[in-house]
Short mmCIF file of C-alpha atoms in Angstrom, two decimals:
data_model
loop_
_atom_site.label_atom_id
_atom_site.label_comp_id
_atom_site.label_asym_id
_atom_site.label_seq_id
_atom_site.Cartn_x
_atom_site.Cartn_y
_atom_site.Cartn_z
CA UNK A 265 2.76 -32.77 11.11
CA UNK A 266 3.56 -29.31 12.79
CA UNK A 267 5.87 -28.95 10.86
CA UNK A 268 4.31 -29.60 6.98
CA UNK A 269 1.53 -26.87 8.49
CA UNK A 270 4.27 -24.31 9.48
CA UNK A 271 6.21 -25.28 5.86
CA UNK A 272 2.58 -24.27 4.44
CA UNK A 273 1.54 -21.20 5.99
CA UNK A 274 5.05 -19.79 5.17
CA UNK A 275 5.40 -20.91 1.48
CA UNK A 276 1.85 -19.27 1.25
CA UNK A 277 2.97 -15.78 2.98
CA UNK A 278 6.21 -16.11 0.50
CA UNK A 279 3.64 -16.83 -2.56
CA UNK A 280 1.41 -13.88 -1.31
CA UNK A 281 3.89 -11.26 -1.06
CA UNK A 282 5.79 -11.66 -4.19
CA UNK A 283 2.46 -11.67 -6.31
CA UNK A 284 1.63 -8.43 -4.64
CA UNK A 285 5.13 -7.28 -5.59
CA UNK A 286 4.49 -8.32 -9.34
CA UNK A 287 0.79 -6.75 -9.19
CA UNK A 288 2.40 -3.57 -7.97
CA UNK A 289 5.43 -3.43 -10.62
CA UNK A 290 3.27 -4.21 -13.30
CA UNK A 291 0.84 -1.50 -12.43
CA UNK A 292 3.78 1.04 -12.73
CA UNK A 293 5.08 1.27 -9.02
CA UNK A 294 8.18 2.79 -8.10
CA UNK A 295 7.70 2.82 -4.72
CA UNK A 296 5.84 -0.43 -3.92
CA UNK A 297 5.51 0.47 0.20
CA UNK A 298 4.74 4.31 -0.84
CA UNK A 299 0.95 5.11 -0.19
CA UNK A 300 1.23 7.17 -3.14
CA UNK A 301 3.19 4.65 -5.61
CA UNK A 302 1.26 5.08 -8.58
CA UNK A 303 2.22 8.71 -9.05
CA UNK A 304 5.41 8.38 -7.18
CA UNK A 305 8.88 9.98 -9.38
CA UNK A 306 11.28 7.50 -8.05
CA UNK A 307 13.86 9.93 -8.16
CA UNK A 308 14.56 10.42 -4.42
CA UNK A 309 17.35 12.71 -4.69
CA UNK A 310 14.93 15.64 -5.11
CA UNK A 311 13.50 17.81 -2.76
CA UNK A 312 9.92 17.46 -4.84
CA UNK A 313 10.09 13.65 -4.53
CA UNK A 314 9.34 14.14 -1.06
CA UNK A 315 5.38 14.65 -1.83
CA UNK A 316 5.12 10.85 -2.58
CA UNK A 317 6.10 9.87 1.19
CA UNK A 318 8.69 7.55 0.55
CA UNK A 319 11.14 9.89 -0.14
CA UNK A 320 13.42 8.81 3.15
CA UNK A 321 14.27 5.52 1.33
CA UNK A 322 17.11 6.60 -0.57
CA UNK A 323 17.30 10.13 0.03
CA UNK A 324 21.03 11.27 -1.65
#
């Protein structure tokens, strides 16, 4: 029984965070963790992406 409830609880944390991910895409996110993701550049590689916070992801 422990188990089915464990099963449950972690199919709905699973369920939750990938509709938050497709909320967040479809909203025009580049940078889904990034405070600022709606009005984030996604290009990391320059020094004025930096503004959006998330700018030590894939800095190049």
């Amino acid at each position: 029984m422990i188990n089915i409830i464990t099963a449950l609880v972690i199919l709905i944390l699973v369920g939750a965070a990938i509709t938050y991910i497709v909320r967040a895409k479809k909203k025009g996110a580049k940078c889904i963790g990034c405070p600022a993701a709606g009005s984030c550049s996604g290009n990391h590689h320059r020094e004025d992406a930096r503004k959006c916070g998330c700018a030590h992801t894939q800095n190049k």
